[in-house]
PDB file of C-alpha atoms in Angstrom:
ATOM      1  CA  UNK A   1      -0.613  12.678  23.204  1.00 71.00           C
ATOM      2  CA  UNK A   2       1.797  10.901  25.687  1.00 79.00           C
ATOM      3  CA  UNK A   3       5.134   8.847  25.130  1.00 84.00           C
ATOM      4  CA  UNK A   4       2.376   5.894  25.773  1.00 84.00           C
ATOM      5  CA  UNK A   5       0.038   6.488  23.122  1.00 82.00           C
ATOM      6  CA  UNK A   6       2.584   7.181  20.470  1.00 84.00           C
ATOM      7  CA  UNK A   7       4.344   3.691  21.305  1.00 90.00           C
ATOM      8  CA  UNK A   8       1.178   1.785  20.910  1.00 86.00           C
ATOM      9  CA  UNK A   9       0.104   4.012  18.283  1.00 86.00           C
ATOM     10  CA  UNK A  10       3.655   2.542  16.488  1.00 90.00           C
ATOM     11  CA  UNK A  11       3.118  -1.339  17.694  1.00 93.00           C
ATOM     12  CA  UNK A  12      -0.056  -1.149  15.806  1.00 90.00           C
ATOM     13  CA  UNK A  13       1.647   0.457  12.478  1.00 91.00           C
ATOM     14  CA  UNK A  14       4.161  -2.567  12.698  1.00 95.00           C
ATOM     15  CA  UNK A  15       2.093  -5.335  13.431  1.00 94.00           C
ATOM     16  CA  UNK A  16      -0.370  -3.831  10.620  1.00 93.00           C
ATOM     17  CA  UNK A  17       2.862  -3.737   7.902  1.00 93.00           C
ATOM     18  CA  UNK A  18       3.638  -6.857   9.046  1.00 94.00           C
ATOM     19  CA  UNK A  19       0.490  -8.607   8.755  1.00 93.00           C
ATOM     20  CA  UNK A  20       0.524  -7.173   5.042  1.00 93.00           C
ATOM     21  CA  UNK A  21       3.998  -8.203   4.272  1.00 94.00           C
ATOM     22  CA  UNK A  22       4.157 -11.676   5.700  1.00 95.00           C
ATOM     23  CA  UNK A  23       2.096 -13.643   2.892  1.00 94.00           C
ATOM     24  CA  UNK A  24       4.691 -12.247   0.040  1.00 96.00           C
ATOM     25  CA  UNK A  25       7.747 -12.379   2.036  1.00 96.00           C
ATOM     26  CA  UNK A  26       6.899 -16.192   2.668  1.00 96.00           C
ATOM     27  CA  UNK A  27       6.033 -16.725  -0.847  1.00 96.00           C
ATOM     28  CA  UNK A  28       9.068 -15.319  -2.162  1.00 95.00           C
ATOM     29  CA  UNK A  29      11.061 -17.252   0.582  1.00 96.00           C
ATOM     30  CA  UNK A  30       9.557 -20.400  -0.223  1.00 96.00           C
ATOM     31  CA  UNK A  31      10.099 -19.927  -4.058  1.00 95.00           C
ATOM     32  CA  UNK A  32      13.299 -18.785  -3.640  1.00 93.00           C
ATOM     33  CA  UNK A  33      14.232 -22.060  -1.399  1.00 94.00           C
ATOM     34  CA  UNK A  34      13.159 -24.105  -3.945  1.00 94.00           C
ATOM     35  CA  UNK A  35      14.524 -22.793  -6.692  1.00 93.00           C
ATOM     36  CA  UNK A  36      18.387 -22.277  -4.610  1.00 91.00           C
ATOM     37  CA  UNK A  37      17.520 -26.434  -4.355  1.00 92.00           C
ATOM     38  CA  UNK A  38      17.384 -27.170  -7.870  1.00 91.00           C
ATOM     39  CA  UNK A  39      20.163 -24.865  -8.818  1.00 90.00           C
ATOM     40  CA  UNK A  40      22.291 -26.832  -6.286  1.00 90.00           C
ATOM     41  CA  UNK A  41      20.667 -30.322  -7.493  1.00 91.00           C
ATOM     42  CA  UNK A  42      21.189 -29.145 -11.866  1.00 89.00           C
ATOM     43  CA  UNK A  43      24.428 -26.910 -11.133  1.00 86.00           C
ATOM     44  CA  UNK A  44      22.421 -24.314 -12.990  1.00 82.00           C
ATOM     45  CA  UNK A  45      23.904 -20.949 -11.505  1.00 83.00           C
ATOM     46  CA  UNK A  46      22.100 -18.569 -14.065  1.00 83.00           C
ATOM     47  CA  UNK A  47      20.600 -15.279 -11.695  1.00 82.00           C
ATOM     48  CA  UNK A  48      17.937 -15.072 -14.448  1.00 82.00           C
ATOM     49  CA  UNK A  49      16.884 -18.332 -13.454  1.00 82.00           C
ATOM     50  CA  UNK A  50      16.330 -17.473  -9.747  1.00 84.00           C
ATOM     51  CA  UNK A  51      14.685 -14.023 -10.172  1.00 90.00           C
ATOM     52  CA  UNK A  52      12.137 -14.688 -12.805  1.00 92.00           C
ATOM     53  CA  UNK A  53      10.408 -17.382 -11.096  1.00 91.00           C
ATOM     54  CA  UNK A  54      10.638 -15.695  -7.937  1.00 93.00           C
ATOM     55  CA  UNK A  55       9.064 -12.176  -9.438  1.00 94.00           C
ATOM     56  CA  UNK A  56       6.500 -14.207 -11.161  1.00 95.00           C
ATOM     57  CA  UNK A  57       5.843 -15.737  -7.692  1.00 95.00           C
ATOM     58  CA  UNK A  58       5.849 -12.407  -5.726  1.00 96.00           C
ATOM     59  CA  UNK A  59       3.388 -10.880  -8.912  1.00 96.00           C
ATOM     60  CA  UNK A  60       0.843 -13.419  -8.172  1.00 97.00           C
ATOM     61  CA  UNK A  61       0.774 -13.557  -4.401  1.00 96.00           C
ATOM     62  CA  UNK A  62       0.283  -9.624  -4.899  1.00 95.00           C
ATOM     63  CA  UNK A  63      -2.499 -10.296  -6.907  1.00 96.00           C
ATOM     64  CA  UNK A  64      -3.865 -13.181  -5.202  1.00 96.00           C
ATOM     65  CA  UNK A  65      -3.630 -11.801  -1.567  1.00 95.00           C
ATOM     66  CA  UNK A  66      -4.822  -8.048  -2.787  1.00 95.00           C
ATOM     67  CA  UNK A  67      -8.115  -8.513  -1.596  1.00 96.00           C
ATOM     68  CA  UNK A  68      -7.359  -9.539   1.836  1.00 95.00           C
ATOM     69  CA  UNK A  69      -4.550  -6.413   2.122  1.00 94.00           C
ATOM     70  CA  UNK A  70      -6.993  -3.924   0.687  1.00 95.00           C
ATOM     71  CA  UNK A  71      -9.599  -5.048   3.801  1.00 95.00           C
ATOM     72  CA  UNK A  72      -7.018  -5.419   6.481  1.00 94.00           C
ATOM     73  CA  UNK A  73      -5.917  -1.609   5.610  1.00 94.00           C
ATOM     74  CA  UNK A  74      -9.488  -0.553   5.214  1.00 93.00           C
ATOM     75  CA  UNK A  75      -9.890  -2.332   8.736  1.00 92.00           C
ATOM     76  CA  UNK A  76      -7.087  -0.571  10.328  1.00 90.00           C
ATOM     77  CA  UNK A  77      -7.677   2.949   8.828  1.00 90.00           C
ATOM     78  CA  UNK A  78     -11.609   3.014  10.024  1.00 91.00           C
ATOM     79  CA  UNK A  79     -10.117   2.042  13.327  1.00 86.00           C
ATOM     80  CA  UNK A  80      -7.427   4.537  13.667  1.00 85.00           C
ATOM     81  CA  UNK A  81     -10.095   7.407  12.597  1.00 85.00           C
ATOM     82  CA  UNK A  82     -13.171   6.377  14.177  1.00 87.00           C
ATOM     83  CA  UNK A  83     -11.894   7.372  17.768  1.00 80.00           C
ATOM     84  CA  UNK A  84      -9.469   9.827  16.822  1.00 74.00           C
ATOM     85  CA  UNK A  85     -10.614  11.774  20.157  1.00 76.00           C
ATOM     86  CA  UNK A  86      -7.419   9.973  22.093  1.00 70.00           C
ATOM     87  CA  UNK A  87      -4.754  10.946  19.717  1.00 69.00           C
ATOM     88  CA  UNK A  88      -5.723  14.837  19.815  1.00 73.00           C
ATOM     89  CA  UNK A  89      -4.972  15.974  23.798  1.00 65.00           C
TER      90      UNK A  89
END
């Protein structure tokens, strides 16, 4: 296997973890935003109130999005495997 095939061999592990992470990290972003805003706007500073909310939010996108990171994996594994002839010289 040569220094070119391992390096696109790693691009596509990336872009495949980031593909699956992207949907929660922008849910928990946009939940955390939002809740940072009405701290600032109710000078609430309680952590508790900024990490259940956001858990909650990150629990549901999990759940929500599971079906479409369970196929995108399944995706990427039968193409990694099905021409595993490349990888082996």
């Amino acid at each position: 296997m040569g220094a070119d095939q391992v390096v696109a061999l790693a691009k596509q592990v990336l872009m495949a973890a980031l593909w699956m992470a992207a949907p929660i990290l922008l849910v928990a972003t946009v939940v955390s935003l939002l809740i940072n805003i009405a701290q600032v706007l109710t000078s609430l500073q309680e952590t508790t109130l900024a990490t259940v909310p956001r858990l909650a939010a990150v629990a549901a996108a999990a759940l929500l999005f599971m079906p479409w990171m369970v196929r995108h994996m399944g995706q990427f594994a039968v193409a990694l495997f099905s021409d595993f002839h490349p990888y082996l010289r």
